[in-house]
XYZ file of C-alpha atoms in Angstrom:
95
model
C -79.282 115.870 -55.504
C -75.918 114.077 -54.780
C -76.463 114.223 -51.017
C -79.896 112.974 -51.358
C -78.851 109.904 -53.310
C -75.981 109.277 -50.714
C -78.646 109.572 -48.032
C -80.869 107.078 -49.786
C -77.916 104.697 -50.275
C -77.045 104.869 -46.622
C -80.664 104.120 -45.621
C -80.895 101.225 -48.052
C -77.533 99.806 -46.902
C -78.667 99.986 -43.180
C -81.953 98.323 -44.097
C -80.106 95.455 -45.928
C -77.701 95.084 -42.979
C -80.673 94.780 -40.571
C -82.284 92.283 -42.726
C -79.154 90.191 -42.898
C -78.852 90.286 -39.020
C -82.410 89.206 -38.656
C -81.846 86.348 -41.163
C -78.884 85.214 -39.155
C -80.662 85.456 -35.960
C -83.584 83.495 -37.150
C -81.283 80.843 -38.692
C -79.494 80.369 -35.465
C -82.959 79.969 -33.627
C -83.908 77.390 -36.179
C -80.791 75.641 -35.636
C -80.982 75.700 -31.837
C -84.719 74.269 -32.185
C -83.563 71.408 -34.396
C -80.680 70.552 -32.115
C -82.989 70.470 -29.098
C -85.413 68.366 -31.049
C -82.753 65.829 -31.952
C -81.301 65.867 -28.448
C -84.837 65.070 -26.987
C -85.344 62.096 -29.245
C -81.649 60.805 -28.570
C -82.346 61.068 -24.905
C -85.615 59.074 -25.324
C -83.914 56.408 -27.476
C -81.124 55.940 -24.853
C -83.093 56.278 -21.782
C -83.963 53.139 -19.691
C -87.491 51.937 -19.528
C -88.632 49.564 -16.920
C -91.569 48.055 -14.935
C -91.070 48.207 -11.164
C -92.200 45.668 -8.764
C -95.690 47.095 -8.350
C -96.274 47.002 -12.123
C -95.855 50.614 -13.056
C -94.104 51.519 -16.355
C -91.370 54.030 -16.144
C -90.511 55.736 -19.293
C -89.822 59.255 -20.603
C -92.578 59.220 -23.086
C -93.098 63.065 -22.792
C -89.727 63.414 -24.854
C -91.283 62.110 -28.113
C -93.898 64.895 -28.631
C -91.600 67.546 -27.338
C -88.760 66.547 -29.718
C -91.037 66.266 -32.620
C -92.466 69.695 -31.793
C -88.967 71.229 -31.679
C -88.139 69.558 -35.089
C -91.338 70.941 -36.593
C -90.640 74.395 -35.152
C -87.044 74.313 -36.546
C -88.160 73.201 -39.977
C -90.822 75.831 -40.289
C -88.270 78.473 -39.135
C -85.911 77.329 -41.909
C -88.612 77.143 -44.518
C -89.966 80.682 -43.661
C -86.418 82.201 -43.797
C -85.526 80.228 -47.000
C -88.760 81.198 -48.867
C -88.388 84.902 -47.830
C -84.757 84.879 -48.949
C -85.856 83.326 -52.427
C -88.650 86.045 -52.793
C -86.165 88.779 -52.103
C -83.653 87.368 -54.688
C -86.352 87.130 -57.256
C -87.581 90.649 -56.610
C -84.187 92.181 -56.921
C -83.238 90.129 -59.975
C -82.158 92.184 -62.986
C -82.536 90.599 -66.290
């Protein structure tokens, strides 16, 4: 019986460590997505927009939807990880 409890504890600790690593990885991915989104919007705001001699407008408009897409994806990742963490805390709470 003692060995079985020890084995169960090792399995549970390994599972918690795996969950913590996964949370860290997803948080890192969310941060990178947010940084890329802000970077796209920053580049769009600071890029030169002009009309050439033949009347064609030159601008980096594609950076706006891409930037907002990255921001949206990063926020979704953070919300998902945060909600899962809160649910895990509430399940394991002892009153």
